[in-house]
Amino acid sequence: MAIRSQILERLKTASNQGTEDAALALLALRHSGADPTALLRAQHRSGAWGEIPSIGPPSAFHTALALLALRPFQYSSVRTAADGAFKWLSDLRGRESHWLWQWKFRLFDRQVRFDPSKYGWPWVPGTVSWVAPTALAILAFRAWRRESPRIAPAVDMLLDRACPQGGWNAGNSVVFGVELDPHPDFTAMAALALHDSIHGREKIVHRSLDYLATRLNTSCSPYSLAWALIALSAYGHRGSGHLRGQLAVGTASRLTALPNRVLGIAALALEQPPFTLGEISQ
């Protein structure tokens, strides 16, 4: 049995440990009779999702991921849940968007280097913007074809916070005058968010793709390999073929030990062609 088929069989019976597990498993199984009911039940009254149902604060990252997972299921209950989630996301913004914080970052807090007028989404309310929730929120709005004035400043924020040599760290690219190293997962998410915009042709994006192909050339991390493979494939990058083989081997060797979030994103990456999250999928 091909490794992707083995992953899907595993996902049908393995227990989910949180929203990321549930969302990525649901998305991977969208053509295999998956049921979105459990994910819908985990939605907060606010319209958001948290990392763990009923525990901890609502999270922009997990809300956006849940929206991406629900997109193929066009039931009335799903559309109602999506309306609440998009309202919550539309009302949530990074703390640096407030004029007082912009003043603080421009005049006093100069240890980090970024433009506070360019903001996206925080992980949780009351914090500044971060790359992963901003990237996934952009993908969610795009997948559902929801227009929003939030998208333009969020795209600008991603470009502003790219590492000088390519790639993205979790948030800022320079702290105390020191350039931070990029992170493969966040780099892939940001590149995917920029793919369907004119900014996908920016040099910094293509340097970031080259970074992914080089950085993961010998990696055995299925999670990072899967995100990178999806991003590289979306852009038609030559490095995607090599990573596909690595992902298949790395996943097969640990199939029963990997959590559902890893198996789910691996299954999406191993589709032909890889599922790029921002597209419309029925």
Short mmCIF file of C-alpha atoms in Angstrom, two decimals:
data_model
loop_
_atom_site.label_atom_id
_atom_site.label_comp_id
_atom_site.label_asym_id
_atom_site.label_seq_id
_atom_site.Cartn_x
_atom_site.Cartn_y
_atom_site.Cartn_z
CA MET A 1 0.00 0.00 0.00
CA ALA A 2 1.36 3.46 -0.91
CA ILE A 3 2.44 5.57 2.04
CA ARG A 4 -0.29 8.18 1.53
CA SER A 5 -2.97 5.48 1.64
CA GLN A 6 -1.43 4.13 4.83
CA ILE A 7 -1.52 7.61 6.36
CA LEU A 8 -5.20 8.05 5.53
CA GLU A 9 -6.06 4.66 7.05
CA ARG A 10 -4.19 5.64 10.19
CA LEU A 11 -5.99 9.00 10.38
CA LYS A 12 -9.39 7.29 10.24
CA THR A 13 -8.77 5.57 13.58
CA ALA A 14 -6.17 7.65 15.48
CA SER A 15 -7.39 10.02 18.22
CA ASN A 16 -7.01 13.77 17.83
CA GLN A 17 -5.26 15.63 20.65
CA GLY A 18 -6.26 19.17 19.75
CA THR A 19 -7.50 21.53 17.06
CA GLU A 20 -4.45 21.24 14.81
CA ASP A 21 -4.75 17.44 14.84
CA ALA A 22 -8.47 17.58 14.11
CA ALA A 23 -8.24 20.21 11.39
CA LEU A 24 -5.39 18.68 9.42
CA ALA A 25 -6.85 15.18 9.71
CA LEU A 26 -10.25 16.45 8.52
CA LEU A 27 -8.67 18.23 5.57
CA ALA A 28 -6.61 15.19 4.61
CA LEU A 29 -9.73 12.97 4.76
CA ARG A 30 -12.04 15.40 2.97
CA HIS A 31 -12.54 12.96 0.06
CA SER A 32 -12.83 9.91 2.33
CA GLY A 33 -16.10 10.48 4.16
CA ALA A 34 -14.74 12.80 6.86
CA ASP A 35 -17.25 14.39 9.25
CA PRO A 36 -16.68 17.97 10.47
CA THR A 37 -19.05 17.65 13.46
CA ALA A 38 -16.34 17.22 16.11
CA LEU A 39 -14.44 20.27 14.89
CA LEU A 40 -17.64 22.34 14.81
CA ARG A 41 -18.41 21.36 18.41
CA ALA A 42 -15.00 22.61 19.51
CA GLN A 43 -15.72 26.17 18.35
CA HIS A 44 -15.85 28.78 21.12
CA ARG A 45 -18.91 30.99 21.57
CA SER A 46 -16.72 33.86 20.37
CA GLY A 47 -16.47 32.19 16.97
CA ALA A 48 -12.84 31.19 17.45
CA TRP A 49 -11.07 27.92 18.14
CA GLY A 50 -8.38 27.33 20.74
CA GLU A 51 -5.44 24.96 20.71
CA ILE A 52 -7.31 22.50 22.94
CA PRO A 53 -11.13 22.52 23.03
CA SER A 54 -12.47 24.20 26.20
CA ILE A 55 -8.96 24.87 27.51
CA GLY A 56 -6.94 28.06 27.12
CA PRO A 57 -7.54 31.24 25.11
CA PRO A 58 -8.88 31.46 21.54
CA SER A 59 -6.14 31.35 18.91
CA ALA A 60 -5.93 32.99 15.50
CA PHE A 61 -3.68 30.21 14.20
CA HIS A 62 -6.11 27.46 15.18
CA THR A 63 -9.16 29.44 14.07
CA ALA A 64 -7.68 29.96 10.61
CA LEU A 65 -6.67 26.30 10.41
CA ALA A 66 -10.18 25.20 11.38
CA LEU A 67 -11.62 27.44 8.66
CA LEU A 68 -9.32 25.88 6.07
CA ALA A 69 -10.38 22.41 7.20
CA LEU A 70 -14.09 23.26 7.05
CA ARG A 71 -13.96 24.87 3.60
CA PRO A 72 -14.76 21.68 1.63
CA PHE A 73 -17.89 21.01 3.71
CA GLN A 74 -20.56 23.40 2.49
CA TYR A 75 -23.30 22.62 5.02
CA SER A 76 -25.40 25.39 6.53
CA SER A 77 -23.91 24.69 9.97
CA VAL A 78 -20.41 25.03 8.53
CA ARG A 79 -21.23 28.33 6.83
CA THR A 80 -22.69 29.66 10.09
CA ALA A 81 -19.57 28.61 11.99
CA ALA A 82 -17.39 30.25 9.35
CA ASP A 83 -19.31 33.52 9.62
CA GLY A 84 -18.61 33.64 13.35
CA ALA A 85 -14.96 32.74 12.90
CA PHE A 86 -14.33 35.38 10.24
CA LYS A 87 -15.99 38.02 12.38
CA TRP A 88 -13.71 37.10 15.26
CA LEU A 89 -10.64 37.20 13.01
CA SER A 90 -11.72 40.53 11.51
CA ASP A 91 -11.99 42.09 14.96
CA LEU A 92 -8.64 40.72 16.16
CA ARG A 93 -5.40 42.48 15.32
CA GLY A 94 -1.86 42.63 16.56
CA ARG A 95 -1.30 45.01 19.47
CA GLU A 96 1.13 47.10 17.40
CA SER A 97 -1.84 48.28 15.30
CA HIS A 98 -2.93 50.59 18.14
CA TRP A 99 -1.58 54.15 17.81
CA LEU A 100 -0.09 54.06 21.33
CA TRP A 101 1.90 50.95 20.58
CA GLN A 102 2.99 52.32 17.21
CA TRP A 103 4.29 55.40 19.02
CA LYS A 104 6.08 53.16 21.56
CA PHE A 105 7.76 51.00 18.93
CA ARG A 106 8.78 53.96 16.77
CA LEU A 107 10.24 56.15 19.51
CA PHE A 108 11.28 54.01 22.45
CA ASP A 109 11.29 50.26 21.93
CA ARG A 110 13.98 50.02 19.25
CA GLN A 111 15.39 46.59 20.16
CA VAL A 112 13.28 45.01 17.44
CA ARG A 113 13.17 46.13 13.83
CA PHE A 114 9.80 46.25 12.15
CA ASP A 115 7.24 48.72 10.88
CA PRO A 116 4.34 48.76 13.40
CA SER A 117 1.95 50.21 10.80
CA LYS A 118 2.10 46.81 9.07
CA TYR A 119 0.23 44.32 11.22
CA GLY A 120 -1.48 40.99 10.97
CA TRP A 121 -2.78 38.53 13.54
CA PRO A 122 -1.43 37.56 16.97
CA TRP A 123 -1.46 34.00 18.28
CA VAL A 124 -3.88 35.05 21.03
CA PRO A 125 -5.64 38.36 21.81
CA GLY A 126 -3.56 41.06 23.47
CA THR A 127 -0.23 40.26 21.80
CA VAL A 128 1.62 41.49 18.72
CA SER A 129 1.40 39.97 15.24
CA TRP A 130 3.21 36.73 14.44
CA VAL A 131 4.02 35.06 11.14
CA ALA A 132 2.16 31.73 11.45
CA PRO A 133 -1.30 33.03 12.47
CA THR A 134 -1.03 35.88 9.96
CA ALA A 135 -0.13 33.53 7.12
CA LEU A 136 -2.91 31.05 7.89
CA ALA A 137 -5.49 33.82 8.34
CA ILE A 138 -4.64 35.15 4.86
CA LEU A 139 -5.00 31.62 3.46
CA ALA A 140 -8.37 31.18 5.18
CA PHE A 141 -9.80 34.44 3.82
CA ARG A 142 -8.57 33.48 0.37
CA ALA A 143 -9.93 29.92 0.48
CA TRP A 144 -13.38 31.16 1.45
CA ARG A 145 -13.21 34.07 -1.01
CA ARG A 146 -13.81 36.57 1.75
CA GLU A 147 -12.72 40.10 0.98
CA SER A 148 -11.22 41.99 3.91
CA PRO A 149 -9.31 45.25 4.44
CA ARG A 150 -7.14 43.26 6.83
CA ILE A 151 -5.38 41.36 4.04
CA ALA A 152 -3.27 44.22 2.61
CA PRO A 153 -1.57 45.24 5.89
CA ALA A 154 -1.12 41.55 6.77
CA VAL A 155 0.68 40.87 3.48
CA ASP A 156 2.81 43.98 4.04
CA MET A 157 3.61 42.74 7.54
CA LEU A 158 4.89 39.41 6.22
CA LEU A 159 7.15 41.14 3.69
CA ASP A 160 8.37 43.61 6.32
CA ARG A 161 9.35 40.84 8.74
CA ALA A 162 11.12 38.53 6.31
CA CYS A 163 14.68 37.67 7.28
CA PRO A 164 17.16 39.74 5.23
CA GLN A 165 18.63 36.70 3.46
CA GLY A 166 15.28 34.98 2.98
CA GLY A 167 12.84 33.00 5.09
CA TRP A 168 10.82 33.90 8.16
CA ASN A 169 11.33 33.50 11.88
CA ALA A 170 8.32 33.32 14.23
CA GLY A 171 7.93 37.10 14.43
CA ASN A 172 10.66 39.67 13.98
CA SER A 173 13.68 39.22 11.76
CA VAL A 174 16.16 41.40 13.71
CA VAL A 175 16.39 41.79 17.49
CA PHE A 176 19.05 43.89 19.29
CA GLY A 177 20.75 44.36 15.94
CA VAL A 178 21.14 40.61 15.39
CA GLU A 179 19.57 38.91 12.37
CA LEU A 180 17.49 35.92 13.48
CA ASP A 181 17.62 32.62 11.65
CA PRO A 182 14.57 31.65 9.59
CA HIS A 183 12.41 28.69 10.57
CA PRO A 184 11.30 26.20 7.89
CA ASP A 185 7.67 25.84 9.00
CA PHE A 186 7.01 29.58 9.28
CA THR A 187 8.84 30.21 6.03
CA ALA A 188 6.62 27.75 4.17
CA MET A 189 3.43 29.21 5.67
CA ALA A 190 4.41 32.77 4.76
CA ALA A 191 5.39 31.80 1.23
CA LEU A 192 2.03 30.08 0.74
CA ALA A 193 0.18 33.15 2.01
CA LEU A 194 2.00 35.31 -0.54
CA HIS A 195 1.60 32.89 -3.42
CA ASP A 196 -1.59 34.23 -4.98
CA SER A 197 -0.60 37.88 -4.76
CA ILE A 198 1.72 40.02 -6.85
CA HIS A 199 4.16 39.77 -3.97
CA GLY A 200 4.74 36.12 -4.76
CA ARG A 201 7.20 37.34 -7.38
CA GLU A 202 9.28 39.31 -4.88
CA LYS A 203 12.97 38.35 -4.70
CA ILE A 204 12.71 37.78 -0.95
CA VAL A 205 10.05 35.12 -1.53
CA HIS A 206 12.18 33.23 -4.01
CA ARG A 207 15.21 33.46 -1.75
CA SER A 208 12.99 31.98 0.92
CA LEU A 209 12.04 29.06 -1.33
CA ASP A 210 15.71 28.40 -2.07
CA TYR A 211 16.35 28.46 1.69
CA LEU A 212 13.65 25.83 2.22
CA ALA A 213 15.04 23.51 -0.44
CA THR A 214 18.58 23.82 0.92
CA ARG A 215 17.74 23.80 4.63
CA LEU A 216 15.65 20.63 4.40
CA ASN A 217 17.82 18.80 1.92
CA THR A 218 18.82 16.25 4.57
CA SER A 219 15.97 16.74 7.06
CA CYS A 220 14.00 13.84 8.49
CA SER A 221 11.23 15.97 10.08
CA PRO A 222 7.93 15.03 8.35
CA TYR A 223 6.13 18.14 9.63
CA SER A 224 8.71 20.59 8.25
CA LEU A 225 9.20 18.58 5.07
CA ALA A 226 5.45 18.52 4.40
CA TRP A 227 4.98 22.28 4.83
CA ALA A 228 8.04 22.94 2.69
CA LEU A 229 6.92 20.52 -0.03
CA ILE A 230 3.51 22.20 -0.24
CA ALA A 231 5.10 25.66 -0.54
CA LEU A 232 7.75 24.63 -3.06
CA SER A 233 5.19 22.78 -5.19
CA ALA A 234 2.86 25.79 -5.21
CA TYR A 235 5.64 27.83 -6.81
CA GLY A 236 6.87 25.03 -9.08
CA HIS A 237 10.27 25.07 -7.38
CA ARG A 238 12.72 22.43 -8.56
CA GLY A 239 13.51 21.33 -5.00
CA SER A 240 10.07 19.84 -4.38
CA GLY A 241 10.77 16.46 -5.99
CA HIS A 242 13.63 15.63 -3.64
CA LEU A 243 11.66 16.62 -0.56
CA ARG A 244 8.74 14.44 -1.61
CA GLY A 245 10.91 11.33 -1.46
CA GLN A 246 12.31 12.34 1.93
CA LEU A 247 8.84 12.96 3.30
CA ALA A 248 7.56 9.57 2.15
CA VAL A 249 10.50 7.73 3.70
CA GLY A 250 10.47 9.75 6.93
CA THR A 251 6.74 9.27 7.43
CA ALA A 252 6.74 5.55 6.64
CA SER A 253 9.43 4.84 9.21
CA ARG A 254 7.38 6.42 12.05
CA LEU A 255 3.81 6.01 10.87
CA THR A 256 2.34 4.69 14.12
CA ALA A 257 4.20 7.17 16.33
CA LEU A 258 3.43 10.47 14.59
CA PRO A 259 0.56 12.69 15.82
CA ASN A 260 -2.38 13.41 13.54
CA ARG A 261 -1.24 16.96 12.76
CA VAL A 262 1.95 15.55 11.24
CA LEU A 263 0.16 12.75 9.39
CA GLY A 264 -2.47 15.18 8.15
CA ILE A 265 -0.07 17.72 6.69
CA ALA A 266 2.03 14.88 5.25
CA ALA A 267 -1.03 13.42 3.49
CA LEU A 268 -1.84 16.85 2.02
CA ALA A 269 1.74 17.27 0.80
CA LEU A 270 1.76 13.80 -0.77
CA GLU A 271 -1.35 14.44 -2.86
CA GLN A 272 -0.75 14.74 -6.59
CA PRO A 273 -0.35 17.68 -6.88
CA PRO A 274 0.14 18.72 -3.25
CA PHE A 275 -2.84 20.54 -1.74
CA THR A 276 -1.82 24.15 -1.24
CA LEU A 277 -4.43 25.15 1.43
CA GLY A 278 -5.33 28.49 -0.16
CA GLU A 279 -7.17 26.98 -3.09
CA ILE A 280 -10.87 26.21 -3.31
CA SER A 281 -11.48 22.52 -2.75
CA GLN A 282 -14.80 20.77 -2.78
#
